[in-house]
mmCIF file of C-alpha atoms and ligand atoms in Angstrom:
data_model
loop_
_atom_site.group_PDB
_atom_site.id
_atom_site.type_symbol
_atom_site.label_atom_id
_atom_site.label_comp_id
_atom_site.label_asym_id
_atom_site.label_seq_id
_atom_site.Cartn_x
_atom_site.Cartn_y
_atom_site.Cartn_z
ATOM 1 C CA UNK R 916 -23.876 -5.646 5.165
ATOM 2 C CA UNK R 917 -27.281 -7.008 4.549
ATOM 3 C CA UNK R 918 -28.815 -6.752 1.384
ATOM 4 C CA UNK R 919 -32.461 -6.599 0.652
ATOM 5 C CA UNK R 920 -34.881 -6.471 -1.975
ATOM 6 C CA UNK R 921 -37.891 -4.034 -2.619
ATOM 7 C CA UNK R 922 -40.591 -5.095 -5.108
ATOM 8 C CA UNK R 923 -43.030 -2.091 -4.847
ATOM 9 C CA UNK R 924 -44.891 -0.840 -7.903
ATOM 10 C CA UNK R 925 -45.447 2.520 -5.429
ATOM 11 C CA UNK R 926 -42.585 4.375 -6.262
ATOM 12 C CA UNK R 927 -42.822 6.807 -3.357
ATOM 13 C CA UNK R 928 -43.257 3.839 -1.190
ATOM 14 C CA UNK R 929 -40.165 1.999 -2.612
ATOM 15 C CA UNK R 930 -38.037 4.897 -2.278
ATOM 16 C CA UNK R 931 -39.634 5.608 1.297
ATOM 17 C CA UNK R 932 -38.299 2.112 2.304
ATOM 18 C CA UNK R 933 -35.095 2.560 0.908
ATOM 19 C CA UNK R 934 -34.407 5.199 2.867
ATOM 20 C CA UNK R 935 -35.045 4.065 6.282
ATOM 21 C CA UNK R 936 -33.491 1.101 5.485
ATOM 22 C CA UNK R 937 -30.171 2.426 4.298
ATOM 23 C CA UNK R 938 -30.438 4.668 6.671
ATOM 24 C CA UNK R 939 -30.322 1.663 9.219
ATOM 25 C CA UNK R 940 -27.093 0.165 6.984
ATOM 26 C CA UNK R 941 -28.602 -2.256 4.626
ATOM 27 C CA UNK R 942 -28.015 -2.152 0.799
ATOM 28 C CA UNK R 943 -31.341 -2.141 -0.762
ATOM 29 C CA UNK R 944 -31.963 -3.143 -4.461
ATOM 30 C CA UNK R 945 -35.652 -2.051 -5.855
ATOM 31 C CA UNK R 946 -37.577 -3.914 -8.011
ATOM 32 C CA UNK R 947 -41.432 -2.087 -9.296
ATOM 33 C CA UNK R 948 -43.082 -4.805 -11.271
ATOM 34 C CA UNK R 949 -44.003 -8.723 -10.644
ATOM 35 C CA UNK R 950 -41.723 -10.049 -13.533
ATOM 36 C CA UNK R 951 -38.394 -8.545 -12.484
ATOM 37 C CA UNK R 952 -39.180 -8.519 -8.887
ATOM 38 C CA UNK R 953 -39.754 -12.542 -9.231
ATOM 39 C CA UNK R 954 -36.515 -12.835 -11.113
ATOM 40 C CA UNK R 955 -34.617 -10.803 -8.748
ATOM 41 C CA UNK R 956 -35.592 -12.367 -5.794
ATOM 42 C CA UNK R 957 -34.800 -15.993 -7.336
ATOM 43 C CA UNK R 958 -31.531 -15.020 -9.329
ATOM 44 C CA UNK R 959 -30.096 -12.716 -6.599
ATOM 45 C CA UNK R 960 -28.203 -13.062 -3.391
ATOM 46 C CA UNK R 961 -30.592 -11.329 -0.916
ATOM 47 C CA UNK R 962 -31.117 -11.556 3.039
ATOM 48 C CA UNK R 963 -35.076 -10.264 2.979
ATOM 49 C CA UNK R 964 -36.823 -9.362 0.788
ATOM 50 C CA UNK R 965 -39.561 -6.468 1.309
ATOM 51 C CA UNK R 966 -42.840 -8.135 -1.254
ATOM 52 C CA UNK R 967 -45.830 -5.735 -2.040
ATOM 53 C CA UNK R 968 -49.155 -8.267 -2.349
ATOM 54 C CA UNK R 969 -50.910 -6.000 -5.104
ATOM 55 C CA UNK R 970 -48.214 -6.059 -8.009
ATOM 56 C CA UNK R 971 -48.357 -5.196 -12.070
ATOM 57 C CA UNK R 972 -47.912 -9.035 -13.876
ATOM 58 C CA UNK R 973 -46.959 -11.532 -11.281
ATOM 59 C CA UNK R 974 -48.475 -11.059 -7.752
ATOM 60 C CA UNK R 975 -46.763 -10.672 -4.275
ATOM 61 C CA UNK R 976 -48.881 -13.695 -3.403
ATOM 62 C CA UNK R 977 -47.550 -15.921 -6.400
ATOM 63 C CA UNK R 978 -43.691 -14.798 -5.896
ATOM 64 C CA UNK R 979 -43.864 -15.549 -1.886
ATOM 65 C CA UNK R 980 -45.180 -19.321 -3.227
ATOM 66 C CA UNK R 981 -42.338 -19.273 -6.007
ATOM 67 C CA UNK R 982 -39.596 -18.571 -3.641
ATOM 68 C CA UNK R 983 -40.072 -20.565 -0.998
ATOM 69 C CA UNK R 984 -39.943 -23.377 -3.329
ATOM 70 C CA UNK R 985 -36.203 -22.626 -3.890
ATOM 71 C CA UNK R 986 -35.438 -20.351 -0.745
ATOM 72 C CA UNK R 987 -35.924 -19.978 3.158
ATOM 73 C CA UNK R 988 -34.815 -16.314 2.539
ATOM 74 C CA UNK R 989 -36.883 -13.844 4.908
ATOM 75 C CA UNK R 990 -39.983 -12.771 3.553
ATOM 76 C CA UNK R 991 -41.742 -9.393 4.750
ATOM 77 C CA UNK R 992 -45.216 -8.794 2.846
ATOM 78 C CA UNK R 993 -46.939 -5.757 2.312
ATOM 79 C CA UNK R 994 -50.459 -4.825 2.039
ATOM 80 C CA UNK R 995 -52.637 -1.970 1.376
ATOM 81 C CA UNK R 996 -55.658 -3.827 2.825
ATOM 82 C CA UNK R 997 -56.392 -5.749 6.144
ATOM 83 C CA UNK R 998 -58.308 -8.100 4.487
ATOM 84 C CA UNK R 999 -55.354 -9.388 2.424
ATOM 85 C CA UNK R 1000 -54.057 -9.986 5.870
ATOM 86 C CA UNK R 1001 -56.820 -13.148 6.410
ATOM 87 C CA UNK R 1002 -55.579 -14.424 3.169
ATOM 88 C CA UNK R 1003 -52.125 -14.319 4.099
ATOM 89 C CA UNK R 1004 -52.568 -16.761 7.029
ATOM 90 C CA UNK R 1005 -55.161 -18.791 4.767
ATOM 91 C CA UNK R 1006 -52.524 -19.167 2.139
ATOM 92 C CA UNK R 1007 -49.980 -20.544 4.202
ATOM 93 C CA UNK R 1008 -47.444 -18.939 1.504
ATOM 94 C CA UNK R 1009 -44.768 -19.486 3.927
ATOM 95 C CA UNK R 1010 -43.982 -15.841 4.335
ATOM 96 C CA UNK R 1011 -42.529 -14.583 7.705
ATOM 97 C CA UNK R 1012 -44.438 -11.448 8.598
ATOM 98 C CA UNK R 1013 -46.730 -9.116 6.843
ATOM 99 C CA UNK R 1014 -46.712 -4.957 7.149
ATOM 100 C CA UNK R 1015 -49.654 -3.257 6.560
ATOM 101 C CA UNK R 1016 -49.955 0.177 4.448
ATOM 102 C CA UNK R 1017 -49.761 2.822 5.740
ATOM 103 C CA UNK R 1018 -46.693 1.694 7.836
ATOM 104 C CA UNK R 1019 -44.564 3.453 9.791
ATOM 105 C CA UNK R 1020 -41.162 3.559 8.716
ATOM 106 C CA UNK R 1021 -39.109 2.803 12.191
ATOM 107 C CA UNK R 1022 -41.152 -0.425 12.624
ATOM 108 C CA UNK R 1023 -41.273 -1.713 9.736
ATOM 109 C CA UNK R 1024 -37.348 -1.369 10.036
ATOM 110 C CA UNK R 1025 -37.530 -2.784 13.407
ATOM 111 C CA UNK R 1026 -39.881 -5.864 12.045
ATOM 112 C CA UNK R 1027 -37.046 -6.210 9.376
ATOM 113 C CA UNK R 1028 -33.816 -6.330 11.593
ATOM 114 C CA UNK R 1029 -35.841 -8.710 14.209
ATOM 115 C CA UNK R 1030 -36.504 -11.521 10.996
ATOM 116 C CA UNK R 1031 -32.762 -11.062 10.070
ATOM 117 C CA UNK R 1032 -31.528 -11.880 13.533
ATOM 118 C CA UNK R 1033 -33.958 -14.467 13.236
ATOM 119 C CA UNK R 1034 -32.792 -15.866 10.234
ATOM 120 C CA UNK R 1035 -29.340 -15.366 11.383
ATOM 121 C CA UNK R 1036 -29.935 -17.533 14.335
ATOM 122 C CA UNK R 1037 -31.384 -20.205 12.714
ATOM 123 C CA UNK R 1038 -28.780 -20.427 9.992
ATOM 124 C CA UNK R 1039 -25.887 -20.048 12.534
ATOM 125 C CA UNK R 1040 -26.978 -23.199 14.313
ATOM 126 C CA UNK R 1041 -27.420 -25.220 11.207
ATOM 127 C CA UNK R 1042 -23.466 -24.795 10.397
ATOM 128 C CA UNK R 1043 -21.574 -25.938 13.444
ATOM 129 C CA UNK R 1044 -18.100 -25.108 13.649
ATOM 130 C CA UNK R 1045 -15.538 -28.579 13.277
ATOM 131 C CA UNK R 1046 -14.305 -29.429 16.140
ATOM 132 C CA UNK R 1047 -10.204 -29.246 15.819
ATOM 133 C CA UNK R 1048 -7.767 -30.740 18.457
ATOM 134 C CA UNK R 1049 -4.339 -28.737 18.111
ATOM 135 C CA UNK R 1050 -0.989 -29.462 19.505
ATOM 136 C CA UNK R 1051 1.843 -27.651 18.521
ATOM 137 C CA UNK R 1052 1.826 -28.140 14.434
ATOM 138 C CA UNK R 1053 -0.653 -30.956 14.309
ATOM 139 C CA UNK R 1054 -4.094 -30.095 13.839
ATOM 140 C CA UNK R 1055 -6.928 -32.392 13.754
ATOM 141 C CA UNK R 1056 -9.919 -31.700 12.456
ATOM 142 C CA UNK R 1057 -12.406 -34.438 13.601
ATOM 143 C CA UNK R 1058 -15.245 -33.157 12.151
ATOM 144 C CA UNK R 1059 -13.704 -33.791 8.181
ATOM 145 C CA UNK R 1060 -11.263 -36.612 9.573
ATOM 146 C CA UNK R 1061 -8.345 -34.624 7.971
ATOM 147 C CA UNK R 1062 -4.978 -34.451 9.317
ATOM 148 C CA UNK R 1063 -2.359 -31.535 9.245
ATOM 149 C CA UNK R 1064 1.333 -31.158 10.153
ATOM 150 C CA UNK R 1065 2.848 -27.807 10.148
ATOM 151 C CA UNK R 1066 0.019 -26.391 8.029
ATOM 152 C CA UNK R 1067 0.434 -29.871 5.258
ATOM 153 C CA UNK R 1068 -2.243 -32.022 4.790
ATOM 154 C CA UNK R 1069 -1.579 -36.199 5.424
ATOM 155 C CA UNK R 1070 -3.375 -38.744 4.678
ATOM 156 C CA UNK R 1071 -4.194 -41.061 7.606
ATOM 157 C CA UNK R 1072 -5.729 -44.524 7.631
ATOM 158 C CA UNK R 1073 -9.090 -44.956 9.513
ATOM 159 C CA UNK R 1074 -7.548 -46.322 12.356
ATOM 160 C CA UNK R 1075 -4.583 -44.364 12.657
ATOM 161 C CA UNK R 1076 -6.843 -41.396 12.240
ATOM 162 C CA UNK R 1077 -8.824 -42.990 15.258
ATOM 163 C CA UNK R 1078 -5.193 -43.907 17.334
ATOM 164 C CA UNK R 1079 -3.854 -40.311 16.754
ATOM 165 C CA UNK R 1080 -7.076 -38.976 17.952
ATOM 166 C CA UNK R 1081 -7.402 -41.187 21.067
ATOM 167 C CA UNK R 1082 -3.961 -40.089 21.664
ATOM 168 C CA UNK R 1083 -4.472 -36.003 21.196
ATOM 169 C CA UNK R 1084 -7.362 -35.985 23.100
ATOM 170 C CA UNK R 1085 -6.232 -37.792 25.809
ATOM 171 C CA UNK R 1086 -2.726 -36.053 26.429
ATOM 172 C CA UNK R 1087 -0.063 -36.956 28.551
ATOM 173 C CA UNK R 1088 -1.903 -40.233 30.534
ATOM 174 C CA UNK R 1089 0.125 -43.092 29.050
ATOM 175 C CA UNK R 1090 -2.069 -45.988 27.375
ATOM 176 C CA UNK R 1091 -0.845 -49.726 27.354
ATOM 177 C CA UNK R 1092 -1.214 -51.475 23.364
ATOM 178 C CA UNK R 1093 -3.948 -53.543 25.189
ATOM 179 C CA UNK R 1094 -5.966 -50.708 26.034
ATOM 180 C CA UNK R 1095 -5.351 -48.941 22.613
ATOM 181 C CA UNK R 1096 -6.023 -51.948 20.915
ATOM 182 C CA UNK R 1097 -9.529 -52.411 22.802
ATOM 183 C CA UNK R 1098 -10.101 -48.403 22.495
ATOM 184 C CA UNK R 1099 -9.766 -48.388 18.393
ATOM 185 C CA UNK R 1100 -10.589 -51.856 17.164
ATOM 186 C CA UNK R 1101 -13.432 -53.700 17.947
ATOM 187 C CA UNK R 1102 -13.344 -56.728 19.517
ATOM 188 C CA UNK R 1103 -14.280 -58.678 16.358
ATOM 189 C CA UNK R 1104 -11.422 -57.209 14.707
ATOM 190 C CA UNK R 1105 -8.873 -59.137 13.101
ATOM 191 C CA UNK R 1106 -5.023 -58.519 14.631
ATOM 192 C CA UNK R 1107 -4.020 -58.308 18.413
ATOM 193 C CA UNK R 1108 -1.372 -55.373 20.350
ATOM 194 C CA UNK R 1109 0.658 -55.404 17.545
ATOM 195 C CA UNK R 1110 -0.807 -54.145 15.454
ATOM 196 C CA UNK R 1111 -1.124 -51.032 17.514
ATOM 197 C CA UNK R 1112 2.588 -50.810 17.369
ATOM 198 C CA UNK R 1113 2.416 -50.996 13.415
ATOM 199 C CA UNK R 1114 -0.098 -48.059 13.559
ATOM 200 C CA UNK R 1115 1.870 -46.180 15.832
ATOM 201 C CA UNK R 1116 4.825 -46.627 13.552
ATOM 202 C CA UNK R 1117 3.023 -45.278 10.867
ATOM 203 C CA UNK R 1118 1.655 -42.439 12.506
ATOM 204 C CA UNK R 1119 5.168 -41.253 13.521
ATOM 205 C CA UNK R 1120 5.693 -41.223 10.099
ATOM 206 C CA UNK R 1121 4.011 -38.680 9.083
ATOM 207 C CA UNK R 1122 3.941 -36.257 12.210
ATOM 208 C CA UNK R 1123 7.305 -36.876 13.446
ATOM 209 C CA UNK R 1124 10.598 -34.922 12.396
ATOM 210 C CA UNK R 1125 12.619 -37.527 13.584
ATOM 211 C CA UNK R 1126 10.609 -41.322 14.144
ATOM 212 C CA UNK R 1127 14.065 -41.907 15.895
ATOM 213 C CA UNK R 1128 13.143 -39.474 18.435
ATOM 214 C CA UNK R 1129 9.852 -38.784 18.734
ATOM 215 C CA UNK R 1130 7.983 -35.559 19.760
ATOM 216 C CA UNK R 1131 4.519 -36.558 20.031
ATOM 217 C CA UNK R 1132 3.792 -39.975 20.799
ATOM 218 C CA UNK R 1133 6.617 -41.584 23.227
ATOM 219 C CA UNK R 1134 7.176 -44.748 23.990
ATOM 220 C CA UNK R 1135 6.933 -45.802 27.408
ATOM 221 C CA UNK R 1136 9.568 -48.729 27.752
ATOM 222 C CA UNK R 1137 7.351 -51.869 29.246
ATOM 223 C CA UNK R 1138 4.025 -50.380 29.462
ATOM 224 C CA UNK R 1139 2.393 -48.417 26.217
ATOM 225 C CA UNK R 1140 2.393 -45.016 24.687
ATOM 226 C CA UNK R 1141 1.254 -41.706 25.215
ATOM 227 C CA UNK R 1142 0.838 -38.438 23.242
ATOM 228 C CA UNK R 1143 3.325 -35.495 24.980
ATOM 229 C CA UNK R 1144 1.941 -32.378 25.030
HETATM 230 CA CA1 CA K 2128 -48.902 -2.342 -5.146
#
């Protein structure tokens, strides 16, 4: 549920918004002077907050400065007069959208759900999901270059990371040491194909149940490896 915050000295007018907005399914927390409202909106955990311009002690113009400082938290003002409006826009407070008084109550709770779906958006496509290769009880997660086997975390090298990547991503097609060695290591790299057979004993290591029999990654006699899905 998203939770917003009033600061309205208007008490009717607080309460007014309240309503509609719970009445829409958001948990509203009201704040009627500058001081508290400032200190709410900095110490608490909302998803917009609802600022009146003309407010008792600190001003709906100085808390929208003081927030943004610290927070990209939705910011709805609200003014008795249109001139405030020009100031608004002058001010470049960084506030979101501005309601004038006397409102009505099912826009101004439309003009709040559209800057939560905003903010939603924008915050959805900052945090990408990892991308995870899985294959029956090993799980890669490529994004954090972490390695699991049957739900345990092991630790990998950074090139047997890389090999049992390759590998999992490229499933079934078998790959000769040459071409894993090319694939992984650069060519100024140290080491030649056996070294991919060193890596590829480790690996087995620590996914395989038996190394003996393996699996995953099989060996295919007289030409390379490949990972069995
Ligand atoms: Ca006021």
């Amino acid at each position: 549920m998203s939770k917003i915050l009033i600061v309205e000295d208007e008490e009717s007018i607080a309460e007014l918004e309240k309503d509609y907005l719970e009445l829409s399914g958001f948990e509203v927390h009201i704040e009627t002077n500058g001081e508290s409202g400032l200190k709410e909106a900095l110490d608490g955990e909302y998803d917009l907050i609802l600022l009146d311009l003309m407010l008792p002690g600190v001003d709906g113009f100085e808390i929208c400065k003081r927030v943004r400082k610290v927070k990209n938290t939705p910011i709805l003002l609200v003014s008795a007069k249109k001139d405030d409006i020009d100031k608004i826009r002058g001010l470049g407070l960084g506030a979101d959208d501005y309601v004038t008084k006397p409102f009505s109550p099912s826009e101004l709770v439309a003009r709040v759900k559209a800057h939560l779906a905003r903010y939603e958006r924008l915050i959805g496509s900052a945090v990408q999901e990892n991308e995870i290769i899985e294959i029956r009880g090993i799980k890669i997660d490529k994004t954090a270059r972490r390695v699991y086997v049957n739900g345990e975390e092991k630790q990998f090298t950074t090139k047997e990371f890389d090999l049992l990547t390759f590998l999992a991503q490229n499933p079934n097609r078998v790959f000769t040491k040459e071409e894993l060695f090319r694939e992984i290591w650069d060519m100024e790299s140290v080491g030649d194909i056996a070294t991919v057979t060193v890596h590829i004993k480790k690996i087995r290591e620590k996914i395989e149940f038996d190394t003996a029999k393996p699996q995953y990654i099989e060996t295919i006699w007289g030409v390379g490896y490949r990972f069995k899905v």
